[in-house]
Tab-separated table of C-alpha atoms in Angstrom:
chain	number	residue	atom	x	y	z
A	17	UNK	CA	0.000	0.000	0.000
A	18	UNK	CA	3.067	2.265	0.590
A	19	UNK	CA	4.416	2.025	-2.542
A	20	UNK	CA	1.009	2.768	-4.328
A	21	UNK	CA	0.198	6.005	-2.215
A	22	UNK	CA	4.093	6.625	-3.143
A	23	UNK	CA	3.474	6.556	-6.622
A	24	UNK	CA	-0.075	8.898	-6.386
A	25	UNK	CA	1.977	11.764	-4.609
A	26	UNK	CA	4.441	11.713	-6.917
A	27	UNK	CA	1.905	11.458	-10.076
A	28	UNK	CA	0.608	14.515	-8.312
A	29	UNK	CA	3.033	16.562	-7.625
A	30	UNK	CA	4.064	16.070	-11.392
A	31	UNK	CA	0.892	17.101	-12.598
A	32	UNK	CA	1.317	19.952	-9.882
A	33	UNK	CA	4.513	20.773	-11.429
A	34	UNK	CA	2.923	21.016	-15.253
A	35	UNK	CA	0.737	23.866	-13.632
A	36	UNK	CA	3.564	25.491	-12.062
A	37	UNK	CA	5.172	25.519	-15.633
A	38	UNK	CA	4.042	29.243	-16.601
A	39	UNK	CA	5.908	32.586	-16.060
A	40	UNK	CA	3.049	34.149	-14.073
A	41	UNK	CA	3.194	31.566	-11.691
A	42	UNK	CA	7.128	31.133	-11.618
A	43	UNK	CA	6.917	35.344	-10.524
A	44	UNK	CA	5.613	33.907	-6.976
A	45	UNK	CA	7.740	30.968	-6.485
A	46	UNK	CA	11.038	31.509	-7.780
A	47	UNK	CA	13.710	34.398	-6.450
A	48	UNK	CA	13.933	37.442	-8.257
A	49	UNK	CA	17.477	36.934	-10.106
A	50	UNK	CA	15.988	33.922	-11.654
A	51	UNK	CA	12.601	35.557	-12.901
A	52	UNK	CA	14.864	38.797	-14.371
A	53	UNK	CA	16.904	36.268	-16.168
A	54	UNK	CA	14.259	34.572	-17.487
A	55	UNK	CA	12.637	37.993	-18.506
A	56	UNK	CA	15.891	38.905	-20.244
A	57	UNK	CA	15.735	35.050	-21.949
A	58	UNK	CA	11.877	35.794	-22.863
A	59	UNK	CA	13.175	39.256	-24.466
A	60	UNK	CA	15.987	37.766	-26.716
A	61	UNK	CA	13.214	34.667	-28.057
A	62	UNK	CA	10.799	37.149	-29.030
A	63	UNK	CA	13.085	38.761	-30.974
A	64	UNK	CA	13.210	35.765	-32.880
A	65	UNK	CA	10.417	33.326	-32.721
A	66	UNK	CA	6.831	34.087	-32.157
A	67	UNK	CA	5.379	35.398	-28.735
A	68	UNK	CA	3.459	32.203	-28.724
A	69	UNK	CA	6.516	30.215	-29.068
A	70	UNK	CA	8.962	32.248	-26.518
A	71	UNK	CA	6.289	31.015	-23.893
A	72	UNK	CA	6.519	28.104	-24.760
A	73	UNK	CA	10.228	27.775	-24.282
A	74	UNK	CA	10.461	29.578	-21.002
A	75	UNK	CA	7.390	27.263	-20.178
A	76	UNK	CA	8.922	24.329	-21.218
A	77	UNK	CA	12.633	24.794	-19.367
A	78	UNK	CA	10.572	26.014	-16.113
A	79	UNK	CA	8.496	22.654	-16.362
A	80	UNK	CA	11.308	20.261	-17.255
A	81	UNK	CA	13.403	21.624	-14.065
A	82	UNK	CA	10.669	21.654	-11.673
A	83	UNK	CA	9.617	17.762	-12.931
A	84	UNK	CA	12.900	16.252	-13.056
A	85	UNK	CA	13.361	18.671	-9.257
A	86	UNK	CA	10.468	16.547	-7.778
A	87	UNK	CA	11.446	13.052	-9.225
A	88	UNK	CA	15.030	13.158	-7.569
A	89	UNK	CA	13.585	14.619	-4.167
A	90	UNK	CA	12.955	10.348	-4.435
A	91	UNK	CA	16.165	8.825	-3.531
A	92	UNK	CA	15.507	5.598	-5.303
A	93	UNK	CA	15.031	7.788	-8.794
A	94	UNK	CA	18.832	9.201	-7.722
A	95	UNK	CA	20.004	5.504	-7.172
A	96	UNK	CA	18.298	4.062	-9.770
A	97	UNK	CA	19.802	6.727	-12.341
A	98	UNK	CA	23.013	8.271	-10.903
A	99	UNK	CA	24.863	7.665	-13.792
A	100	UNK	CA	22.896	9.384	-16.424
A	101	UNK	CA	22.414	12.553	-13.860
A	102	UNK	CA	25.853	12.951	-13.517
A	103	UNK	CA	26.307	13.274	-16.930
A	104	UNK	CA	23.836	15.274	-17.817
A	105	UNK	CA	24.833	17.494	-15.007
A	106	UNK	CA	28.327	17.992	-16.096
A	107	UNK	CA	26.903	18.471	-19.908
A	108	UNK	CA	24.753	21.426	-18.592
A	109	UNK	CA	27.711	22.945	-16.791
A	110	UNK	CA	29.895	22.394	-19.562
A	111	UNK	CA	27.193	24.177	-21.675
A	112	UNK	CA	26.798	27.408	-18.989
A	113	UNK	CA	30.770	27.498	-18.824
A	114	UNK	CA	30.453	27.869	-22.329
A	115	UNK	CA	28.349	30.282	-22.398
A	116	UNK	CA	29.806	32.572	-19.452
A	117	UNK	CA	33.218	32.074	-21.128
A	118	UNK	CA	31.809	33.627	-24.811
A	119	UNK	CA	30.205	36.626	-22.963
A	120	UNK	CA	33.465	37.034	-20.503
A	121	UNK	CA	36.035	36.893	-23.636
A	122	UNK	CA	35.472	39.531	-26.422
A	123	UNK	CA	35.410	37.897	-29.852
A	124	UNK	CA	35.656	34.311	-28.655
A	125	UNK	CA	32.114	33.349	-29.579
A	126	UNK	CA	32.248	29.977	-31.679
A	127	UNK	CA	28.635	28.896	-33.039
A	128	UNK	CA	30.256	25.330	-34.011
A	129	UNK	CA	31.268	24.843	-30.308
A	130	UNK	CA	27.824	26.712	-29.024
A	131	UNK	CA	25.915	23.985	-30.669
A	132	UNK	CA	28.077	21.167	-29.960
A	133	UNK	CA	27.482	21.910	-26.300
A	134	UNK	CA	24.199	21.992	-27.079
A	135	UNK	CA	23.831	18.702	-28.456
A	136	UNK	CA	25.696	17.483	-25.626
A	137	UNK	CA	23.842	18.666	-23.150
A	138	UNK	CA	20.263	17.707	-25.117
A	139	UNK	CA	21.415	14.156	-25.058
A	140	UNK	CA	21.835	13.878	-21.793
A	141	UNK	CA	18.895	15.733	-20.427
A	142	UNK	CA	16.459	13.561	-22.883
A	143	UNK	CA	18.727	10.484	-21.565
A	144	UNK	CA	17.546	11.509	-18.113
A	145	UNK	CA	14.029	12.828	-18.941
A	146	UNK	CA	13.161	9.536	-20.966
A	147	UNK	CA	14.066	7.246	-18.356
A	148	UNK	CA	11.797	9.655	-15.686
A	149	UNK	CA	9.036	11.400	-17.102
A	150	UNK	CA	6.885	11.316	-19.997
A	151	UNK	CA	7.374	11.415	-24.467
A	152	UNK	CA	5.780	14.405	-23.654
A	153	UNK	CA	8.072	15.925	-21.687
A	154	UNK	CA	10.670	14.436	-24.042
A	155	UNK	CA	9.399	16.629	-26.782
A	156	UNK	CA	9.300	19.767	-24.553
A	157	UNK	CA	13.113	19.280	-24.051
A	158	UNK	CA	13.620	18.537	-28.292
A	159	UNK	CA	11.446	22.044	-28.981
A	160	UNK	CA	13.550	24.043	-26.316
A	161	UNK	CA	16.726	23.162	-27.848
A	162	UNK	CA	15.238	23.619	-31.324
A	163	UNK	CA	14.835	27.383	-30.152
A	164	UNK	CA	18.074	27.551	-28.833
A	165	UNK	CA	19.762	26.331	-32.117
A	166	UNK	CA	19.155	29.328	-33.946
A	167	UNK	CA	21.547	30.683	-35.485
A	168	UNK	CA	20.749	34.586	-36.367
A	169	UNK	CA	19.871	34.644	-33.011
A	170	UNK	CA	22.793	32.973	-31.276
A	171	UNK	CA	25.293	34.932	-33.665
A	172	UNK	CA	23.376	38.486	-32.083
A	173	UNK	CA	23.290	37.571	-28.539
A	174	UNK	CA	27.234	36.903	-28.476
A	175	UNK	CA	27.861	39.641	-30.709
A	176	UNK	CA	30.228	41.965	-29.329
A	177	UNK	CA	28.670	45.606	-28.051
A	178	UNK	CA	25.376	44.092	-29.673
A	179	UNK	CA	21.690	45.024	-28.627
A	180	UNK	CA	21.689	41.920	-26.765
A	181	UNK	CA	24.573	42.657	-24.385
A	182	UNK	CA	22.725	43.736	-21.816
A	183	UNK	CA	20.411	40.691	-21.828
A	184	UNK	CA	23.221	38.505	-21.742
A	185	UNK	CA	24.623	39.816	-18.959
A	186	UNK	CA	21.770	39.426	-16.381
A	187	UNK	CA	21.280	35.907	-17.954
A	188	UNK	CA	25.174	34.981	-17.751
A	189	UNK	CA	24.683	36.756	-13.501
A	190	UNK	CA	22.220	34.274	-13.287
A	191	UNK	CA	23.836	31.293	-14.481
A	192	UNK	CA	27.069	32.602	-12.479
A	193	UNK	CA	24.455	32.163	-9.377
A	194	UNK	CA	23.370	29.036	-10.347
A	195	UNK	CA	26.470	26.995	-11.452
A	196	UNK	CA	29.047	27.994	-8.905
């Protein structure tokens, strides 16, 4: 019986999380570094994309984290998986060092590597996210990184006394916050 009522909270607290997923909600949850960063994130994708579709990003990274959050507050999901979240930890820090380094060095922006990291670090997260949550979820991850991957907009947010730099640096605060 444990293990059943186990498996309704959790179910529950996912579904929970799906709600949580939108900015309006995030503004009364999350701390206020985090919301102006992704603010500054929601800025640069409308430049780009749709309205429709920059919510759906920020909606989609703010779900995924809070998900895969409550499935590894279960230690038997750590146990179970410790191998994949390692890796796709150090793929997602190996993407945000990548990141802070391009906006720290002048003129060292490389879209090859940029992307690279990014396919790196989508592996791993749908490695993780396949093995935890559901196709659904997995296709949340595949359109966020299909955002990410463009490259007009990538080539502008890097670029060097660009429109963007001010963006960037609140997001690249925020990931300094985040990934010590």
């Amino acid at each position: 019986m444990g293990l059943q009522s186990n498996s309704v909270t959790l179910r529950v607290e996912k579904k929970l999380a799906g709600k949580l997923g939108h900015r309006s909600v995030a503004k009364h949850i999350l701390p206020d570094e985090i919301l102006e960063a992704i603010d500054n994130f929601h800025q640069i994708l409308v430049e780009f994309h749709s309205p429709k579709e920059a919510e759906k990003v920020i909606s989609g990274v703010i779900k995924t984290v809070t998900k895969l959050g409550i499935m590894f507050q279960e230690q038997s999901n750590i146990e179970n998986n410790m191998d994949c979240l390692l890796n796709m930890q150090a793929k997602l820090r190996n993407l945000f060092k990548t990141v802070q380094s391009f906006h720290q060095v002048d003129y060292s922006y490389s879209r090859t590597h940029l992307f690279d990291r990014f396919d790196e670090a989508e592996s791993s997260l749908l490695a993780v996210v396949e093995r935890l949550l559901s196709p659904k979820s997995s296709n949340r991850v595949k359109f966020v990184f299909e955002k990410l991957r463009n490259a007009e907009m990538m080539d502008e947010f890097f670029k060097v006394g660009g429109r963007f730099e001010p963006h960037r640096e609140k997001l690249v605060f925020a990931v300094d916050m985040l990934v010590p």
